[in-house]
Amino acid sequence: MELRDIEYFAVVAEHGQLGRAAETLGLSISALSKSLRRLEKAMQAKLFRRTPKGVELTTEGAALLPRVRGLRLSLADVTREIADLSQGFTGRLRIGAHPGVFPDLLGLACSRVLADAPKVVLALTVAGNDELLPALRNGELDLIINAMPSCPYEDLVHEHVYDDEFVVYASARHRLAGKKRVMLADVAHERWILWAPNAPSWQRLHRIFEDNDLPPVRIAMVASDMSLRLSAVAYSDLLGITLRRVVQQAAPGYRLVVLPVKELTWRLATAVSYRKDTYLSPAARRFIQILKTTAGELSAEKP
């Protein structure tokens, strides 16, 4: 059996006529017939029967065709993989990132990938998990960077990238700024700005207030844009909750401080995720490697 015999078989099955199949393949009918006989001999089965209109699959041929289609897809994957390896990092890499990914990480990692593989085209989407996860699963994205799920998804691979933590932040002029310890009761009656009512961080905030018999969180403002939230807190008495590194990097420009509220400080692990049992290009693997290295370097820096 030869691979070309399998390919010729699939083309004949698609056309249902030897003449049209031979024309498509650029072969003579006799050469195509010889190929089919060779395949039937290897299979020890008759794969086609002649009809007044051409040829049709036998029971054995119909059973073989789905397997051949799967083989053709596998061969296409192999061809793509070998081409990537032989030509260097090429192609288009589609990346999704959660807005909470700390500043400078994506920009620096992307710039390093483009310097290392100038033929790669990066397409970056910043969105919440409700958009990122479906896009990853249906093939619109190659990988995403977001919070490590507490229970890993069975259809995805999660690789740890870095750790951060959620903290409460306020204006440097806030009445609670400068305190070495802020009690949960101290912030119970403050007004808050949030990203979205269904965001996991805010769901946890509401739950902590409820578990400690405190009044519901007083939501004064909702804004999806991170810069707007930071600015609104800087020029008001509002409180916000976000990742420590976001506050630390924004603090000099916005004059923000972290309030040491122990009950409202918790760790968050960030991961890069991609579909399990799928082709992951060398460009994607290189990006993941650079992302981890860059995250390590930035985490080691003193903000």
Short mmCIF file of C-alpha atoms in Angstrom, two decimals:
data_model
loop_
_atom_site.label_atom_id
_atom_site.label_comp_id
_atom_site.label_asym_id
_atom_site.label_seq_id
_atom_site.Cartn_x
_atom_site.Cartn_y
_atom_site.Cartn_z
CA MET A 1 0.00 0.00 0.00
CA GLU A 2 1.24 3.50 -0.85
CA LEU A 3 0.04 6.81 0.55
CA ARG A 4 -0.75 8.06 -2.94
CA ASP A 5 -3.06 5.06 -3.46
CA ILE A 6 -5.07 6.15 -0.42
CA GLU A 7 -5.25 9.72 -1.71
CA TYR A 8 -6.35 8.53 -5.16
CA PHE A 9 -9.02 6.34 -3.54
CA ALA A 10 -10.47 9.37 -1.70
CA VAL A 11 -10.57 11.47 -4.88
CA VAL A 12 -12.36 8.71 -6.82
CA ALA A 13 -14.87 8.36 -3.98
CA GLU A 14 -15.51 12.12 -4.07
CA HIS A 15 -16.09 12.24 -7.85
CA GLY A 16 -17.78 8.87 -8.40
CA GLN A 17 -16.16 8.65 -11.85
CA LEU A 18 -12.72 7.47 -12.84
CA GLY A 19 -12.49 9.97 -15.70
CA ARG A 20 -13.15 13.03 -13.55
CA ALA A 21 -10.92 11.75 -10.76
CA ALA A 22 -8.07 11.06 -13.21
CA GLU A 23 -8.44 14.56 -14.67
CA THR A 24 -8.34 16.12 -11.18
CA LEU A 25 -5.23 14.15 -10.27
CA GLY A 26 -3.51 14.68 -13.61
CA LEU A 27 -3.31 10.93 -14.28
CA SER A 28 -4.39 8.63 -17.05
CA ILE A 29 -7.39 6.39 -16.33
CA SER A 30 -5.18 3.32 -16.67
CA ALA A 31 -2.69 4.64 -14.11
CA LEU A 32 -5.51 5.46 -11.71
CA SER A 33 -7.08 2.01 -12.21
CA LYS A 34 -3.72 0.39 -11.50
CA SER A 35 -3.46 2.36 -8.25
CA LEU A 36 -6.93 1.25 -7.15
CA ARG A 37 -6.15 -2.40 -7.93
CA ARG A 38 -2.97 -2.13 -5.87
CA LEU A 39 -4.93 -0.72 -2.93
CA GLU A 40 -7.63 -3.41 -3.23
CA LYS A 41 -4.95 -6.07 -3.25
CA ALA A 42 -3.39 -4.64 -0.09
CA MET A 43 -6.81 -4.42 1.58
CA GLN A 44 -7.86 -7.86 0.27
CA ALA A 45 -11.26 -6.38 -0.55
CA LYS A 46 -13.15 -4.87 -3.47
CA LEU A 47 -13.55 -1.13 -2.82
CA PHE A 48 -15.60 0.02 -5.84
CA ARG A 49 -18.26 -1.44 -8.10
CA ARG A 50 -19.03 -0.13 -11.57
CA THR A 51 -22.41 1.48 -12.29
CA PRO A 52 -23.94 2.97 -15.45
CA LYS A 53 -22.99 6.43 -14.16
CA GLY A 54 -19.48 5.59 -12.97
CA VAL A 55 -18.37 3.85 -9.79
CA GLU A 56 -19.71 3.56 -6.26
CA LEU A 57 -18.25 2.36 -3.01
CA THR A 58 -18.75 -1.20 -1.85
CA THR A 59 -19.49 -1.91 1.80
CA GLU A 60 -15.76 -2.29 2.40
CA GLY A 61 -15.00 0.94 0.52
CA ALA A 62 -17.61 2.86 2.52
CA ALA A 63 -16.04 1.58 5.74
CA LEU A 64 -12.58 2.66 4.58
CA LEU A 65 -13.51 6.19 3.46
CA PRO A 66 -14.00 7.79 6.94
CA ARG A 67 -10.64 6.35 8.02
CA VAL A 68 -9.01 7.79 4.92
CA ARG A 69 -10.48 11.22 5.63
CA GLY A 70 -9.04 11.08 9.15
CA LEU A 71 -5.68 10.04 7.73
CA ARG A 72 -5.72 12.93 5.27
CA LEU A 73 -6.36 15.38 8.13
CA SER A 74 -3.53 13.83 10.12
CA LEU A 75 -1.22 14.13 7.13
CA ALA A 76 -2.23 17.79 6.76
CA ASP A 77 -1.32 18.37 10.43
CA VAL A 78 2.03 16.65 9.93
CA THR A 79 2.72 18.73 6.83
CA ARG A 80 1.91 21.92 8.71
CA GLU A 81 4.07 20.97 11.68
CA ILE A 82 7.07 20.04 9.56
CA ALA A 83 6.71 23.23 7.52
CA ASP A 84 6.75 25.30 10.73
CA LEU A 85 9.85 23.51 11.93
CA SER A 86 11.68 23.73 8.62
CA GLN A 87 10.82 27.39 7.91
CA GLY A 88 11.17 28.70 11.44
CA PHE A 89 8.37 30.30 13.40
CA THR A 90 5.79 31.43 10.88
CA GLY A 91 2.06 31.90 10.74
CA ARG A 92 -0.57 33.67 12.80
CA LEU A 93 -0.82 33.27 16.58
CA ARG A 94 -4.15 34.25 18.16
CA ILE A 95 -3.83 35.15 21.85
CA GLY A 96 -6.54 36.04 24.34
CA ALA A 97 -5.78 37.80 27.62
CA HIS A 98 -7.83 38.77 30.65
CA PRO A 99 -7.69 42.50 31.55
CA GLY A 100 -6.24 41.52 34.93
CA VAL A 101 -2.96 40.28 33.39
CA PHE A 102 -0.39 42.60 34.90
CA PRO A 103 0.81 45.59 32.86
CA ASP A 104 3.87 45.32 30.61
CA LEU A 105 3.87 41.50 30.57
CA LEU A 106 2.03 41.07 27.29
CA GLY A 107 3.72 43.98 25.55
CA LEU A 108 7.20 42.81 26.50
CA ALA A 109 6.51 39.14 25.75
CA CYS A 110 5.00 39.97 22.34
CA SER A 111 7.93 42.21 21.41
CA ARG A 112 10.38 39.42 22.28
CA VAL A 113 8.46 36.89 20.17
CA LEU A 114 8.44 39.25 17.18
CA ALA A 115 12.18 39.84 17.56
CA ASP A 116 12.80 36.11 17.79
CA ALA A 117 10.37 35.16 14.98
CA PRO A 118 9.81 38.15 12.66
CA LYS A 119 7.50 36.18 10.35
CA VAL A 120 4.95 35.55 13.10
CA VAL A 121 1.79 37.67 13.13
CA LEU A 122 0.23 38.13 16.57
CA ALA A 123 -3.48 38.86 17.06
CA LEU A 124 -4.25 39.87 20.65
CA THR A 125 -7.74 40.00 22.20
CA VAL A 126 -8.35 41.41 25.68
CA ALA A 127 -11.65 40.27 27.20
CA GLY A 128 -13.26 38.53 30.16
CA ASN A 129 -13.37 34.77 30.68
CA ASP A 130 -16.95 34.59 29.43
CA GLU A 131 -15.60 35.56 26.00
CA LEU A 132 -12.13 33.98 26.12
CA LEU A 133 -13.08 30.41 27.05
CA PRO A 134 -15.70 29.90 24.29
CA ALA A 135 -13.35 31.48 21.73
CA LEU A 136 -10.56 29.11 22.77
CA ARG A 137 -12.77 26.04 22.66
CA ASN A 138 -14.22 26.78 19.21
CA GLY A 139 -10.80 27.46 17.69
CA GLU A 140 -11.01 31.25 17.38
CA LEU A 141 -8.04 31.59 19.77
CA ASP A 142 -4.89 29.45 20.00
CA LEU A 143 -4.23 30.17 23.67
CA ILE A 144 -5.45 32.42 26.46
CA ILE A 145 -3.88 33.99 29.56
CA ASN A 146 -6.20 34.21 32.54
CA ALA A 147 -6.70 33.12 36.12
CA MET A 148 -5.86 29.51 36.90
CA PRO A 149 -9.22 27.77 37.46
CA SER A 150 -9.74 26.21 40.88
CA CYS A 151 -10.86 23.04 39.09
CA PRO A 152 -8.91 22.58 35.82
CA TYR A 153 -11.04 22.09 32.71
CA GLU A 154 -10.69 18.55 31.34
CA ASP A 155 -10.51 19.73 27.72
CA LEU A 156 -7.77 22.31 28.36
CA VAL A 157 -4.12 22.34 29.40
CA HIS A 158 -3.18 24.97 32.01
CA GLU A 159 0.46 26.03 32.48
CA HIS A 160 1.28 28.26 35.46
CA VAL A 161 2.81 31.63 34.52
CA TYR A 162 2.97 33.78 37.68
CA ASP A 163 1.32 34.56 41.03
CA ASP A 164 -0.21 37.82 42.23
CA GLU A 165 -2.79 38.76 44.83
CA PHE A 166 -5.95 40.81 45.08
CA VAL A 167 -5.81 43.85 47.38
CA VAL A 168 -7.99 46.78 48.34
CA TYR A 169 -6.73 50.13 47.05
CA ALA A 170 -7.60 53.75 47.75
CA SER A 171 -6.46 57.30 47.15
CA ALA A 172 -3.39 58.37 49.11
CA ARG A 173 -5.69 61.06 50.60
CA HIS A 174 -8.26 58.53 51.86
CA ARG A 175 -8.95 58.54 55.61
CA LEU A 176 -7.72 54.93 55.88
CA ALA A 177 -4.48 55.50 53.94
CA GLY A 178 -1.32 55.05 55.97
CA LYS A 179 -2.79 52.67 58.52
CA LYS A 180 -0.68 49.58 59.25
CA ARG A 181 -3.78 47.43 59.74
CA VAL A 182 -7.27 48.05 58.37
CA MET A 183 -10.06 45.96 59.81
CA LEU A 184 -12.86 44.56 57.69
CA ALA A 185 -15.33 46.61 59.72
CA ASP A 186 -13.40 49.76 58.74
CA VAL A 187 -14.36 49.34 55.08
CA ALA A 188 -17.85 47.97 55.65
CA HIS A 189 -19.58 51.31 55.01
CA GLU A 190 -17.25 52.64 52.31
CA ARG A 191 -18.36 53.13 48.71
CA TRP A 192 -16.78 50.93 46.04
CA ILE A 193 -16.06 50.98 42.32
CA LEU A 194 -16.19 47.63 40.50
CA TRP A 195 -15.53 46.16 37.07
CA ALA A 196 -18.70 44.08 36.73
CA PRO A 197 -21.17 42.65 39.28
CA ASN A 198 -20.51 39.10 38.02
CA ALA A 199 -16.70 39.33 38.19
CA PRO A 200 -15.23 36.57 40.43
CA SER A 201 -13.36 39.10 42.60
CA TRP A 202 -16.54 40.98 43.34
CA GLN A 203 -18.52 37.84 43.98
CA ARG A 204 -15.90 36.91 46.56
CA LEU A 205 -16.02 40.40 48.09
CA HIS A 206 -19.80 40.18 48.48
CA ARG A 207 -19.47 36.69 50.00
CA ILE A 208 -16.88 37.85 52.58
CA PHE A 209 -19.12 40.73 53.65
CA GLU A 210 -22.07 38.39 53.96
CA ASP A 211 -20.12 35.73 55.89
CA ASN A 212 -19.03 38.37 58.41
CA ASP A 213 -22.57 39.70 58.92
CA LEU A 214 -21.70 43.04 57.33
CA PRO A 215 -24.10 45.14 55.25
CA PRO A 216 -24.03 44.60 51.46
CA VAL A 217 -21.18 46.19 49.55
CA ARG A 218 -22.08 49.77 48.59
CA ILE A 219 -21.49 49.92 44.83
CA ALA A 220 -21.15 53.53 43.76
CA MET A 221 -19.71 53.06 40.27
CA VAL A 222 -19.23 50.33 37.65
CA ALA A 223 -16.54 50.72 34.95
CA SER A 224 -15.00 48.08 32.70
CA ASP A 225 -11.94 50.21 31.87
CA MET A 226 -9.05 49.71 34.31
CA SER A 227 -7.57 53.19 33.81
CA LEU A 228 -10.93 54.79 34.53
CA ARG A 229 -11.32 52.79 37.76
CA LEU A 230 -7.84 53.76 38.94
CA SER A 231 -8.44 57.41 38.13
CA ALA A 232 -11.86 57.45 39.80
CA VAL A 233 -10.38 56.05 43.01
CA ALA A 234 -7.44 58.47 42.90
CA TYR A 235 -9.74 61.51 42.84
CA SER A 236 -12.43 60.32 45.26
CA ASP A 237 -13.07 58.45 48.49
CA LEU A 238 -14.05 55.28 46.60
CA LEU A 239 -12.37 51.94 47.27
CA GLY A 240 -11.46 49.39 44.63
CA ILE A 241 -10.10 45.87 44.53
CA THR A 242 -7.62 44.63 41.96
CA LEU A 243 -4.22 42.93 41.66
CA ARG A 244 -1.36 44.27 43.78
CA ARG A 245 0.99 44.76 40.83
CA VAL A 246 -1.60 46.86 38.99
CA VAL A 247 -1.82 49.20 41.97
CA GLN A 248 1.94 49.31 42.47
CA GLN A 249 2.63 50.25 38.86
CA ALA A 250 -0.17 52.84 38.81
CA ALA A 251 0.57 54.31 42.23
CA PRO A 252 3.15 56.98 41.22
CA GLY A 253 0.91 58.52 38.57
CA TYR A 254 -2.41 58.16 40.36
CA ARG A 255 -1.19 58.46 43.98
CA LEU A 256 -2.81 55.23 45.09
CA VAL A 257 -2.11 53.08 48.16
CA VAL A 258 -2.88 49.49 49.13
CA LEU A 259 -5.02 49.16 52.23
CA PRO A 260 -3.83 46.23 54.39
CA VAL A 261 -7.18 44.48 54.85
CA LYS A 262 -6.18 40.89 55.64
CA GLU A 263 -9.63 39.41 54.96
CA LEU A 264 -9.74 41.04 51.51
CA THR A 265 -6.28 39.93 50.37
CA TRP A 266 -6.00 36.64 48.51
CA ARG A 267 -3.64 34.92 46.09
CA LEU A 268 -4.37 34.59 42.38
CA ALA A 269 -2.43 32.29 40.06
CA THR A 270 -2.36 33.18 36.37
CA ALA A 271 -1.95 30.52 33.67
CA VAL A 272 -1.72 30.17 29.92
CA SER A 273 -4.31 27.70 28.62
CA TYR A 274 -4.78 25.88 25.33
CA ARG A 275 -6.87 23.01 23.98
CA LYS A 276 -5.81 19.51 24.92
CA ASP A 277 -4.86 17.05 22.14
CA THR A 278 -4.56 19.80 19.51
CA TYR A 279 -1.74 21.00 17.32
CA LEU A 280 0.28 23.68 19.11
CA SER A 281 2.63 25.42 16.70
CA PRO A 282 6.29 26.09 17.52
CA ALA A 283 5.41 29.81 17.55
CA ALA A 284 2.82 29.16 20.28
CA ARG A 285 5.25 27.06 22.30
CA ARG A 286 7.94 29.73 21.94
CA PHE A 287 5.45 32.39 23.06
CA ILE A 288 4.57 30.38 26.18
CA GLN A 289 8.26 29.96 27.00
CA ILE A 290 8.94 33.69 26.57
CA LEU A 291 5.80 34.59 28.54
CA LYS A 292 6.96 32.53 31.52
CA THR A 293 10.49 33.93 31.38
CA THR A 294 9.23 37.50 31.10
CA ALA A 295 6.78 37.01 33.98
CA GLY A 296 9.60 35.68 36.14
CA GLU A 297 11.78 38.68 35.36
CA LEU A 298 9.00 41.18 36.08
CA SER A 299 8.02 39.42 39.31
CA ALA A 300 11.62 39.60 40.49
CA GLU A 301 11.72 43.36 39.95
CA LYS A 302 10.80 45.67 42.80
CA PRO A 303 7.82 47.75 41.66
#
